[in-house]
Coordinates of C-alpha atoms (C1' of nucleotides) in Angstrom, one line a residue:
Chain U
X1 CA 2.8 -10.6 -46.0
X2 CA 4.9 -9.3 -43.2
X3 CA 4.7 -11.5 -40.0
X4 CA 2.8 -9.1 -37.1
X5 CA 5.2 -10.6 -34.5
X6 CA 8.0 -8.9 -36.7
X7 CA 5.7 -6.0 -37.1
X8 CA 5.5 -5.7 -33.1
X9 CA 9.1 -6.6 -32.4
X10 CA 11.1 -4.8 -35.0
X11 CA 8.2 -1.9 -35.9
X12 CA 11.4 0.7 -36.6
X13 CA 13.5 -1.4 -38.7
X14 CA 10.1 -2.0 -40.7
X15 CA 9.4 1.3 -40.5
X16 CA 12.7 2.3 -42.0
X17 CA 12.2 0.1 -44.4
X18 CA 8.9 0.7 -45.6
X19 CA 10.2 4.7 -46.1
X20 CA 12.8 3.1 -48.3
X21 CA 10.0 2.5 -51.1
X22 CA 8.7 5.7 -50.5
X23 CA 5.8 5.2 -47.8
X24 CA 5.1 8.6 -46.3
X25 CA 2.9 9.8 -43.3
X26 CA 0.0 8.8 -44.2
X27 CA 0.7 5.1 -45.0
X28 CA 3.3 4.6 -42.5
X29 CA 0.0 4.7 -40.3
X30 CA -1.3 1.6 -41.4
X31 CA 1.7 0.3 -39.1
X32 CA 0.3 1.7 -35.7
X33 CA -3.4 0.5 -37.3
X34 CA -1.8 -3.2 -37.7
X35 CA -0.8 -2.7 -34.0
X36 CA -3.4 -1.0 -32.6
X37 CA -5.9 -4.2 -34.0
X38 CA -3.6 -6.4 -32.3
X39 CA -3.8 -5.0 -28.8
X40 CA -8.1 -5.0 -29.7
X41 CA -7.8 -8.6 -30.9
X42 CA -5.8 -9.8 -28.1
X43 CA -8.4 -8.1 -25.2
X44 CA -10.8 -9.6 -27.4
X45 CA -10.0 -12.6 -27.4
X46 CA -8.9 -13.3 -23.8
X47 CA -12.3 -12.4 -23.5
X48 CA -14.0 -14.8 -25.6
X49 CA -11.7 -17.7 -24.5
X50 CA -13.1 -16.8 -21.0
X51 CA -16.5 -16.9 -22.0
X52 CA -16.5 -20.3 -23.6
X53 CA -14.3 -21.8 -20.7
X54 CA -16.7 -21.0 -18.5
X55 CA -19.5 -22.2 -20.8
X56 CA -17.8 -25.4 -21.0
X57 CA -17.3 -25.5 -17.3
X58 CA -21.2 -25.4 -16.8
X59 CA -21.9 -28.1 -19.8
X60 CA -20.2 -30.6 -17.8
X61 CA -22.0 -30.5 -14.9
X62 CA -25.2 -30.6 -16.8
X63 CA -24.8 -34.4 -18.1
X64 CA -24.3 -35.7 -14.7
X65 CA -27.1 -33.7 -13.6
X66 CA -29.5 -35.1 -16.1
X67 CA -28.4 -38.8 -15.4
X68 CA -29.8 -38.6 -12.2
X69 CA -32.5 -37.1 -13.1
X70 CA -32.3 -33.6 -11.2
X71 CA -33.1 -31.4 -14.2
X72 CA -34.7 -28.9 -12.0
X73 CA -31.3 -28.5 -11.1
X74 CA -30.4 -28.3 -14.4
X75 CA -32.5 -25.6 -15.6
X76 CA -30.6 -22.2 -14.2
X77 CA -26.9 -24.1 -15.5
X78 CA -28.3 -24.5 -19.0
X79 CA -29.9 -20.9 -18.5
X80 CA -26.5 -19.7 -17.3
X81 CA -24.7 -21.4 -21.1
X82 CA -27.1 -20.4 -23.1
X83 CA -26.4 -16.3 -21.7
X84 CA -22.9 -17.3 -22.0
X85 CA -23.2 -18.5 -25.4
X86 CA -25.2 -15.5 -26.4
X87 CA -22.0 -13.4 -25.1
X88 CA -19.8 -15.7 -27.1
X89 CA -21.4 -15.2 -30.2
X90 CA -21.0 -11.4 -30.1
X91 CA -17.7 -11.4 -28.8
X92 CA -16.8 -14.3 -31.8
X93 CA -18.4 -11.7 -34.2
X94 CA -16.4 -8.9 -32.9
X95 CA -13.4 -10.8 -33.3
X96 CA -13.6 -11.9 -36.8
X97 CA -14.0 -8.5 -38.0
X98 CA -10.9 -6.9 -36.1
X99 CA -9.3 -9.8 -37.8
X100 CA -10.8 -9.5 -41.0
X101 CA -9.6 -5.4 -40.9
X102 CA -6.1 -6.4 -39.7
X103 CA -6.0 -9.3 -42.5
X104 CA -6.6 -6.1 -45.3
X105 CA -4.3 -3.8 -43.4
X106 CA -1.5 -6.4 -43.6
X107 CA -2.2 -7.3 -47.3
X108 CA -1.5 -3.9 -47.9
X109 CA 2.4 -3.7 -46.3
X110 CA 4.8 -4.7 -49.1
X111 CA 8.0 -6.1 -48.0
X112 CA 10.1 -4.7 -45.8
X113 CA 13.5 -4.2 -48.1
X114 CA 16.8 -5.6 -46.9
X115 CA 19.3 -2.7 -45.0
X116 CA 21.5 -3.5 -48.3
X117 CA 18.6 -2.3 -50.7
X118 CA 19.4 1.3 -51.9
X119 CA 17.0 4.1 -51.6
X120 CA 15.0 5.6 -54.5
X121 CA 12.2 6.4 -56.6
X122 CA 12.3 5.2 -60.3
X123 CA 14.3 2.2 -62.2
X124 CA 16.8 5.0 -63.0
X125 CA 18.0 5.2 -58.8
X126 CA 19.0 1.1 -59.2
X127 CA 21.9 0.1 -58.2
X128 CA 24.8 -0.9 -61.4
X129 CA 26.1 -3.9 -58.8
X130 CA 27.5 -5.5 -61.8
X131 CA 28.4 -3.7 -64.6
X132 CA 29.3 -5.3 -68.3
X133 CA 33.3 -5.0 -68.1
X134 CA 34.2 -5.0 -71.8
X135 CA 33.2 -2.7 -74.7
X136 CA 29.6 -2.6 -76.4
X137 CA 29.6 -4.9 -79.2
X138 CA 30.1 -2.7 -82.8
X139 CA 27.4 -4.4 -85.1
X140 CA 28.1 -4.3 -88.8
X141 CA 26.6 -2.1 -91.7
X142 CA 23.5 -3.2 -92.0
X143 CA 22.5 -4.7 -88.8
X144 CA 19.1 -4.6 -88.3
X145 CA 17.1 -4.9 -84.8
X146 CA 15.4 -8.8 -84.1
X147 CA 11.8 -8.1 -85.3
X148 CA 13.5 -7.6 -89.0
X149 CA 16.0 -10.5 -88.3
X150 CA 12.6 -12.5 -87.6
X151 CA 11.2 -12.1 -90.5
X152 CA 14.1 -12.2 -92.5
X153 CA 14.8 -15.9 -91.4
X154 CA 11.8 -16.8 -91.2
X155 CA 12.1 -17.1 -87.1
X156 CA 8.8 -16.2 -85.9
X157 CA 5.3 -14.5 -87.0
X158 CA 3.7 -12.3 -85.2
X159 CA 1.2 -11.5 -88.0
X160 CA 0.2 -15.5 -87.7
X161 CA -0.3 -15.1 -84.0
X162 CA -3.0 -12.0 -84.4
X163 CA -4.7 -14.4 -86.4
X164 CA -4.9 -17.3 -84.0
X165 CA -4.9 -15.6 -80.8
X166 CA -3.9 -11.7 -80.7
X167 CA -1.1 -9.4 -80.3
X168 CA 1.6 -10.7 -78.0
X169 CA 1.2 -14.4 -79.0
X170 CA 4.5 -15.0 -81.3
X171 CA 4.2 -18.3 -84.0
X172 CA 7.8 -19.4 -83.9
X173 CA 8.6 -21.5 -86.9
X174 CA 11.3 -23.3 -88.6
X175 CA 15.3 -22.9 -86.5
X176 CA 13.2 -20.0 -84.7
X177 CA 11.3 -23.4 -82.8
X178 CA 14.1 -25.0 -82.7
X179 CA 16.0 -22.3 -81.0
X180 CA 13.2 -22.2 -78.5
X181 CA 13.3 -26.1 -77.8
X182 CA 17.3 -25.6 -77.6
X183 CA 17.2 -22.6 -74.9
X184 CA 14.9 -24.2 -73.0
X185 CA 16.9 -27.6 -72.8
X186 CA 19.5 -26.2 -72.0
X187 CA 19.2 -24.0 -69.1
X188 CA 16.9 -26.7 -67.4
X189 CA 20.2 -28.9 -68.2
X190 CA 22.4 -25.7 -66.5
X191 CA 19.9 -25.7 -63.8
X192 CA 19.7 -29.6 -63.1
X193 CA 23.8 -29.7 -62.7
X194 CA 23.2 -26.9 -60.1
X195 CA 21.4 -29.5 -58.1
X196 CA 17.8 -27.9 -58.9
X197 CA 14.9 -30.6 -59.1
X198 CA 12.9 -30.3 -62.2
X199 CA 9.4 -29.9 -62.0
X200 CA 6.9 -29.8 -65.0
X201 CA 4.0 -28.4 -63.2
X202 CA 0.3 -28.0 -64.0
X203 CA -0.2 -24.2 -66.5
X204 CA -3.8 -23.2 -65.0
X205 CA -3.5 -23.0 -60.6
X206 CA -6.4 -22.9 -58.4
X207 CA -7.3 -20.0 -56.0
X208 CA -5.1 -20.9 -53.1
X209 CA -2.3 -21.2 -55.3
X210 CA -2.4 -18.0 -56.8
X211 CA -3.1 -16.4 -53.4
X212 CA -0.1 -18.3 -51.7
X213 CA 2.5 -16.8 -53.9
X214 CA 0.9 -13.1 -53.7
X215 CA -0.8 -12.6 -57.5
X216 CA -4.1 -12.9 -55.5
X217 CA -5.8 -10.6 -54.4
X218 CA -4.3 -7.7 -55.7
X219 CA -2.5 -8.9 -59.3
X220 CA -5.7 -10.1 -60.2
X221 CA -5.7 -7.6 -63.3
X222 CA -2.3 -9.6 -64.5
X223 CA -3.5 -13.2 -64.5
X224 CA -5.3 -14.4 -67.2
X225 CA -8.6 -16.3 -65.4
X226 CA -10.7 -19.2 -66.6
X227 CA -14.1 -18.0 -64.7
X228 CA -16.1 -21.1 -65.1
X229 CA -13.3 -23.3 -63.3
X230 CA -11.7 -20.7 -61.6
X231 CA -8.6 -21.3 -62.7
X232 CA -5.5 -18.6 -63.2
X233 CA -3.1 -19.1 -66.4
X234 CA 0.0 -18.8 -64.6
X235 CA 2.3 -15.6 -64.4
X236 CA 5.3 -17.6 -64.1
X237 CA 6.1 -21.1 -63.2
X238 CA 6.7 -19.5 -59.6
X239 CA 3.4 -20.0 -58.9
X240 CA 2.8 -23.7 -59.0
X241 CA 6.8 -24.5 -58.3
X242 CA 6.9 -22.9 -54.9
X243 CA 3.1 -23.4 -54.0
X244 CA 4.3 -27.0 -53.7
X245 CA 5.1 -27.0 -50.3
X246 CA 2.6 -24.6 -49.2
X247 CA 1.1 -25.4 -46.0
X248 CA 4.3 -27.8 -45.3
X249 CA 6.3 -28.2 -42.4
X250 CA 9.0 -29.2 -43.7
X251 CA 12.0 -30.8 -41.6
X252 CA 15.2 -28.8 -41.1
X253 CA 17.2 -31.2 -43.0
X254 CA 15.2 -31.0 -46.2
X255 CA 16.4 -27.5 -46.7
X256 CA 17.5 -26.1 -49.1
X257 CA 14.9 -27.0 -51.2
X258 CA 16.0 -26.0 -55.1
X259 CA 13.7 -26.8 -57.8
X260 CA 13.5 -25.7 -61.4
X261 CA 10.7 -25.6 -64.1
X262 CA 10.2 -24.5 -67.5
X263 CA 6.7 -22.9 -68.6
X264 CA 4.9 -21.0 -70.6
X265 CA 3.8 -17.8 -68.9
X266 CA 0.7 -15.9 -69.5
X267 CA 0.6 -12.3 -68.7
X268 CA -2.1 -9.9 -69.8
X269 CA 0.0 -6.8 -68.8
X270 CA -3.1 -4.2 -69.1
X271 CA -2.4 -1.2 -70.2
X272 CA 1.6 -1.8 -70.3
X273 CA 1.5 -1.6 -74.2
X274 CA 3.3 1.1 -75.6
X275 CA 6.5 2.2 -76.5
X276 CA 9.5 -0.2 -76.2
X277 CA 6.9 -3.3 -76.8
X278 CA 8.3 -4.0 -80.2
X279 CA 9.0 -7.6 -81.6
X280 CA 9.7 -10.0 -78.4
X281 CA 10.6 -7.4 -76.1
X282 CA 7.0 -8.1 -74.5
X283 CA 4.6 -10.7 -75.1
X284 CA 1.4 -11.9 -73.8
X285 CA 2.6 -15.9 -73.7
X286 CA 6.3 -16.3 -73.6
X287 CA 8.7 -19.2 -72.4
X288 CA 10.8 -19.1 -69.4
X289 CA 13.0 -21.5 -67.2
X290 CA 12.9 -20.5 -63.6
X291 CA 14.6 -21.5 -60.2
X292 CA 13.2 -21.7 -56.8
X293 CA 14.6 -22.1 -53.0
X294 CA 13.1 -22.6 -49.9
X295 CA 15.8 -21.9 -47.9
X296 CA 16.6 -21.4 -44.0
X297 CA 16.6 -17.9 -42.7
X298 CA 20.0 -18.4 -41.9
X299 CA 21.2 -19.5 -45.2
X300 CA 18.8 -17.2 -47.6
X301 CA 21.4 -14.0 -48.3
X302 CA 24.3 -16.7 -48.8
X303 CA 21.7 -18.7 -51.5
X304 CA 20.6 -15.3 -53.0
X305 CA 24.1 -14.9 -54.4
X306 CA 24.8 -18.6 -55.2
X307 CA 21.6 -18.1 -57.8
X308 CA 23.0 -15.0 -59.3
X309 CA 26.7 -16.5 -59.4
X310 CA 24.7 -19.1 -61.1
X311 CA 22.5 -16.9 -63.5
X312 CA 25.8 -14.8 -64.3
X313 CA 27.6 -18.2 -65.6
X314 CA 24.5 -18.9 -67.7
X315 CA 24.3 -15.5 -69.6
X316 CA 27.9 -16.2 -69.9
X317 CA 27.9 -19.0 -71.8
X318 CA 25.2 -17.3 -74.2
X319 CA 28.3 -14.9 -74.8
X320 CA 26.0 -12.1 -74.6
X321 CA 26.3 -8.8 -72.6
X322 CA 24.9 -7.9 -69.3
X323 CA 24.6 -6.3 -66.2
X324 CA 23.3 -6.7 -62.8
X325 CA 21.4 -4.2 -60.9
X326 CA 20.5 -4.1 -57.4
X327 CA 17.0 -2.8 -57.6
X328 CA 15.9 0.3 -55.6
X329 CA 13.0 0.5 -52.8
X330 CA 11.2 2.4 -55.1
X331 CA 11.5 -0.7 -58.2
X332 CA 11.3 -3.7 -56.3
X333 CA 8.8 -5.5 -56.6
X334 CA 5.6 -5.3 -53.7
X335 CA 7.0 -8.9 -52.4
X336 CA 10.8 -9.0 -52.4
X337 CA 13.1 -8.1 -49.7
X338 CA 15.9 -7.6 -51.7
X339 CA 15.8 -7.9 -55.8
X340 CA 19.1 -8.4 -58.4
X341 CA 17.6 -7.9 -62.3
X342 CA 20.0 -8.9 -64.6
X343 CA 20.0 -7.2 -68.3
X344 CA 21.2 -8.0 -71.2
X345 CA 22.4 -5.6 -73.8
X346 CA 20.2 -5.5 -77.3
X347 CA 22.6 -4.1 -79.6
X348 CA 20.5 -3.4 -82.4
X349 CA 17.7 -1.5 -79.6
X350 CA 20.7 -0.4 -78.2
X351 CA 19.3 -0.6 -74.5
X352 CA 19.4 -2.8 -71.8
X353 CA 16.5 -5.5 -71.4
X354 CA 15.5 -7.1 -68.2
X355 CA 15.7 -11.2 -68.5
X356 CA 16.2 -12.0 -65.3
X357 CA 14.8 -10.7 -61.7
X358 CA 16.0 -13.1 -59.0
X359 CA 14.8 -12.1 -55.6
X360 CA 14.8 -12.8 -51.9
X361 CA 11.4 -13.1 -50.4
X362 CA 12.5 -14.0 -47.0
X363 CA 9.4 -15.1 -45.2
X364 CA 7.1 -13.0 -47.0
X365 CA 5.2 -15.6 -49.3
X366 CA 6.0 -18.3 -46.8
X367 CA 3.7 -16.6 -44.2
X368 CA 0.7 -16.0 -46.7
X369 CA 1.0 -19.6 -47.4
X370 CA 2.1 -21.3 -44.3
X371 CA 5.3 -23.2 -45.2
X372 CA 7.6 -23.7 -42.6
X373 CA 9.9 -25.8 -40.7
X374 CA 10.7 -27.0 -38.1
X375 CA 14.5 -26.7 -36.4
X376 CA 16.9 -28.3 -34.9
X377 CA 15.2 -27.1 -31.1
X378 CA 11.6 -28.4 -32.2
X379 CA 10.6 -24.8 -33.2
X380 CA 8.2 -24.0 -35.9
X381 CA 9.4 -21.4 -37.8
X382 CA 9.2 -19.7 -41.4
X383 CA 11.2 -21.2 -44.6
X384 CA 12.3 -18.3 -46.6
X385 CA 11.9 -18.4 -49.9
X386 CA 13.7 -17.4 -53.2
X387 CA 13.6 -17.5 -57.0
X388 CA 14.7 -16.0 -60.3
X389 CA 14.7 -16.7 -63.7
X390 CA 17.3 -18.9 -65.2
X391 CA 16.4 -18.0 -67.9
X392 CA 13.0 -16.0 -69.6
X393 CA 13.3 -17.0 -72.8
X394 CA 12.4 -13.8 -75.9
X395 CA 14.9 -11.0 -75.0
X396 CA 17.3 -13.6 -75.0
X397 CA 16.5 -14.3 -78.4
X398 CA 16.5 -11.0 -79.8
X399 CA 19.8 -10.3 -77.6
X400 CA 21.2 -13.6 -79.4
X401 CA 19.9 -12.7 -83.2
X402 CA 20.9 -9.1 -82.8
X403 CA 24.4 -9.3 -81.2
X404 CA 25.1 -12.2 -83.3
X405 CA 24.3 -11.3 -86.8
X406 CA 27.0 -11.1 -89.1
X407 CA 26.2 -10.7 -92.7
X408 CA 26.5 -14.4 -93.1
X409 CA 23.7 -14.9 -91.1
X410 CA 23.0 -15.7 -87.4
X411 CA 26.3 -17.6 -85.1
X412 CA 24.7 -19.7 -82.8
X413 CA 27.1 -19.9 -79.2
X414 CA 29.2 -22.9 -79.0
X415 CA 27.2 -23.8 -75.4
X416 CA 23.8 -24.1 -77.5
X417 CA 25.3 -26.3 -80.8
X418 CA 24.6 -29.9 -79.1
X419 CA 20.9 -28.4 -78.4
X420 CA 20.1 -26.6 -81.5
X421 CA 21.7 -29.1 -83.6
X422 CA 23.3 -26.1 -86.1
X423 CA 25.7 -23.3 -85.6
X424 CA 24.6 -20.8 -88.0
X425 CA 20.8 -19.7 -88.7
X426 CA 20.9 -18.4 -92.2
Chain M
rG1 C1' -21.7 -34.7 -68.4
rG2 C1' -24.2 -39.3 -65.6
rA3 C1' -23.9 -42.8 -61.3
rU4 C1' -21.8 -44.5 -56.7
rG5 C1' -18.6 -44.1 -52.6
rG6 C1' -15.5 -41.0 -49.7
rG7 C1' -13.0 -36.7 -47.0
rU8 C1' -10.5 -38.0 -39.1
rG9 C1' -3.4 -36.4 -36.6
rG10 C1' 3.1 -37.5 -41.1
rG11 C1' 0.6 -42.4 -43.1
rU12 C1' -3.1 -46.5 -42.6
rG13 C1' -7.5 -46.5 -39.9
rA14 C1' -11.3 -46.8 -35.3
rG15 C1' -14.9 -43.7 -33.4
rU16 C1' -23.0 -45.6 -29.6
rG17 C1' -24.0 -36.9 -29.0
rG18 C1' -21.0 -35.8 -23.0
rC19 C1' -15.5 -40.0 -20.1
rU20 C1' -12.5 -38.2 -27.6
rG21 C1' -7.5 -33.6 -29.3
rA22 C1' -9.3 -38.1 -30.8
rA23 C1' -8.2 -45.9 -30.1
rA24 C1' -4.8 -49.1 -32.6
rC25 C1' -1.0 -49.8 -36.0
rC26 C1' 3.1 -47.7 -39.0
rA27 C1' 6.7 -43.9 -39.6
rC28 C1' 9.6 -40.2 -37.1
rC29 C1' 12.2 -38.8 -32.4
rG30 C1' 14.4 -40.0 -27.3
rG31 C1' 15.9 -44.1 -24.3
rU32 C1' 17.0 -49.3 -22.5
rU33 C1' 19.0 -54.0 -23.9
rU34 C1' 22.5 -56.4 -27.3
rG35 C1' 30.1 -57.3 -30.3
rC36 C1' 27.9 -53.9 -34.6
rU37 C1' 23.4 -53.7 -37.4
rA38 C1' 18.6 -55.7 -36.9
rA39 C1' 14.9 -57.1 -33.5
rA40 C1' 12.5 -56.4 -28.8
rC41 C1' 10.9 -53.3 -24.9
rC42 C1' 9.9 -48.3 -22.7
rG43 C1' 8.7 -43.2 -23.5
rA44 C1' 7.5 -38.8 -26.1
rC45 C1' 5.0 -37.7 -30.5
rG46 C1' -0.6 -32.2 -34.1
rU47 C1' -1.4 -27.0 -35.3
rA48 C1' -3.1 -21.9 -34.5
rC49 C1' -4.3 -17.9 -31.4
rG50 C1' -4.3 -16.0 -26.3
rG51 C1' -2.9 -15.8 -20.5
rG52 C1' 1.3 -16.7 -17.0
rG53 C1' 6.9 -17.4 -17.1
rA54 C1' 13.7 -15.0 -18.5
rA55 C1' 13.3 -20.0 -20.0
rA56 C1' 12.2 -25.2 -19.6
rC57 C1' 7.3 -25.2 -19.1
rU58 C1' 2.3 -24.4 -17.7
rU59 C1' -2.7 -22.9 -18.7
rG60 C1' -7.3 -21.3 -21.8
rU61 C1' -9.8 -21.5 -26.4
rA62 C1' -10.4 -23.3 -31.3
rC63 C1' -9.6 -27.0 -35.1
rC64 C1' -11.7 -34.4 -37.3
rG65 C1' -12.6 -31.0 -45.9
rC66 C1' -15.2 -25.7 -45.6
rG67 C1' -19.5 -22.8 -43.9
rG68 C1' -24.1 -22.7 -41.4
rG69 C1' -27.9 -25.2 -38.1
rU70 C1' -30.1 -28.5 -34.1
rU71 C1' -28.5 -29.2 -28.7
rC72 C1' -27.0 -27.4 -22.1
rG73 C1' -23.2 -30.3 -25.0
rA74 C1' -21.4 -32.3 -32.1
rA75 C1' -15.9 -35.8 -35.3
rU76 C1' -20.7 -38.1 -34.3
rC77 C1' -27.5 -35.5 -36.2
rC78 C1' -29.5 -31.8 -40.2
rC79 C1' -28.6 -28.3 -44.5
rG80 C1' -25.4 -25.9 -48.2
rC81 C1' -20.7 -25.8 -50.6
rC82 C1' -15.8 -27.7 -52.0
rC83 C1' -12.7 -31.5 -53.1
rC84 C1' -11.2 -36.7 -54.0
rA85 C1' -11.8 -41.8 -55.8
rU86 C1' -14.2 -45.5 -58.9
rC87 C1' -17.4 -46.8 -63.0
rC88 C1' -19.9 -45.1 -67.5
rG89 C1' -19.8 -41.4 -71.6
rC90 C1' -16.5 -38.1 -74.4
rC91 C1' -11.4 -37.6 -75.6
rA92 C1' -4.9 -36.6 -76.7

RNA sequence: GGAUGGGUGGGUGAGUGGCUGAAACCACCGGUUUGCUAAACCGACGUACGGGGAAACUUGUACCGCGGGUUCGAAUCCCGCCCCAUCCGCCA
């Protein structure tokens, strides 16, 4: 959530942003709202500090009192606390609830964008920042989409999955595993030569967690949940990677912090099934490799576009097409200040498929979950943090089996041969 | 699932209901001393939200797992919850 000290001291640059994704009239008020609580809480609680000061005053004259035995000079001071404490109470009361309302208000400000992020509506107003420089790949007569290349190779069953779990749980089998195993072992190796820390973290988070990194309260629909423990299947390894540090303050000289992970990720996507859903282009579990950064303020624009120089070289080596997009206000998502989604170019679909979203959060989760530092003048102040995939794991595959069919059979890129242990699937 | 013991500052760990925001030690930071390093010594050393101040800083309140209660006054007493450790059971 946004900080309310930036809220007070920058309220038209957040404005301004806010009307970037689209917040009119009406919810622009919930700005002034934020503020107007804030004056209320403050009076508020000057008051009730007052109040117990004085309380506390009174108390200590009291023991004294009672050592010497004067309690008839006693009496009216305890009267006086206990009126006091009465007043206290209310005035406690009355200040958890303006907090409680400005708490809900605040949950309810998405990010402010960066002044770089483009205006618009829908994912057709995003930004081409990157565009694929050479000609679409021509597939052959005969080329057929992934789903059919699946099957024909004996890849991956999703028939087998309805049967043990549902729709959206993929059985890979046979060089279809394998390629899994490879892609995954390799861009944690990619990542680790980057200088990112890998982390194998726990699949099911607690509460806290999944409120730190923003899924909670309002993504609740998304998460798959384990009532009896209350425990959330993670959306991404996002969630337990960065929730690490949370409540941290960390020292300026441990930044950046860069950390990678490979997971499963469990989304339940309600009601996001329809068209365009076909084969793996959007499953229920599915692997993915992702990157994080806790980063300085200073430094988080400059490590933004080290992670998508460092994406980029990735999809390069998988010799596969793609672009990169600088997302809209209106397609970002409700946590990002500024959002890059790379795609990569299914040439049997023939569109583009998202397979990597690598965003700047600035201090957005970091002040929902408290991590900061502390700098080089003793100050304590908020980490920003940062991730993207790197990379998730089934749109690459069907990118790879479609754009690399040949009649032959499937060519495997050179980058993945010492992983997958063969250069052909056929 | 059963039993027991615990949750105090970055760590270890004291703490008879008022003098405890909290001893001591370690770590960290600043300094003194010393060819260098080490050691020794001295000092500072929590967080949040307010008030005052341009700032350094100063001041109020809250916080000893969380939430309630008793009391003029709670880290300390009472109740509920959560979490952790160990042992037993089950188990890859």
């Amino acid at each position: 959530m946004l900080q309310l000290k930036v809220i007070r001291e920058e309220k038209t640059r957040i404005l301004q942003g806010l009307r970037k994704r689209n917040w009119e009239g009406a919810q622009l008020k919930i700005i002034n709202e934020i503020l107007a609580l804030d004056d209320q809480r403050r009076l508020n609680q000057k008051e009730l500090d007052d109040s117990l000061a004085e309380a506390n005053r009174l108390s200590k004259q009291i023991g004294p009192l009672m050592g010497q035995g004067k309690s008839a000079e006693a009496e009216p001071l305890k009267q006086q606390v206990a009126q006091l404490k009465e007043q206290s109470k209310q005035l406690e009361e009355r200040q958890r609830s303006i907090e409680t309302e400005q708490q809900e208000l605040l949950y309810a400000v998405p990010n402010c964008p960066h002044k770089s992020v483009p205006k618009g509506k829908t994912p057709d107003d995003n930004a081409v920042y990157r565009p694929w420089p050479s000609p679409m790949p021509v597939l052959h007569e005969g080329a057929v989409p992934h789903w059919d290349l699946g099957k024909k190779y004996n890849l991956f069953d999703f028939e087998l999955g309805v049967k043990l779990t549902g729709a959206g749980f993929p059985v890979y089998r046979g060089q279809g595993a394998k390629l899994q195993r490879a892609l995954i072992q390799f861009f944690l190796e990619e990542n680790i030569k980057a200088g990112y820390e890998e982390i194998m973290p726990p699949l099911l988070v607690n509460e806290d967690s999944a409120r730190g990194t923003g899924q909670l309260p309002d993504k609740e629909a998304q998460m798959y949940a384990c009532e009896r423990d209350n425990f959330y299947l993670i959306p991404t390894a996002e969630v337990p990677v960065t929730n690490l540090w949370r409540g941290d303050i960390l020292a300026e000289k441990d930044l950046p912090i860069k950390a990678t992970a490979y997971t499963a990720c469990f989304r339940r996507e309600a009601g996001a099934w329809g068209a365009h859903v076909r084969g793996l282009n959007r499953l229920h579990q599915f692997d993915k490799v992702e990157i994080v950064q806790v980063e300085h303020p200073d430094n988080s624009y400059k490590a933004h576009q080290q992670m998508i120089a460092h994406v980029a070289r990735i999809m390069k080596k998988l010799e596969l097409p793609y672009r990169i997009l600088l997302l809209c206000g209106g397609d970002m998502g409700f946590a990002s200040a500024k959002t890059y989604d790379f795609e990569v170019w299914s040439a049997a679909q023939e569109r583009w498929l998202e397979v990597s979203s690598v965003s700047n959060f600035e201090s957005f989760q970091t002040n929902r979950m408290q991590l900061r530092f502390k700098d080089s003048n003793g100050k304590i102040q908020l980490a920003h943090t940062l991730n993207g995939s790197s990379l998730a794991l089934p749109r690459i595959v069907a990118a790879l089996l479609e754009n690399h069919q040949t009649p032959e059979g499937i060519r495997i890129p050179k980058a993945l041969w010492k992983y997958t242990g063969f250069k052909m699937i056929s």
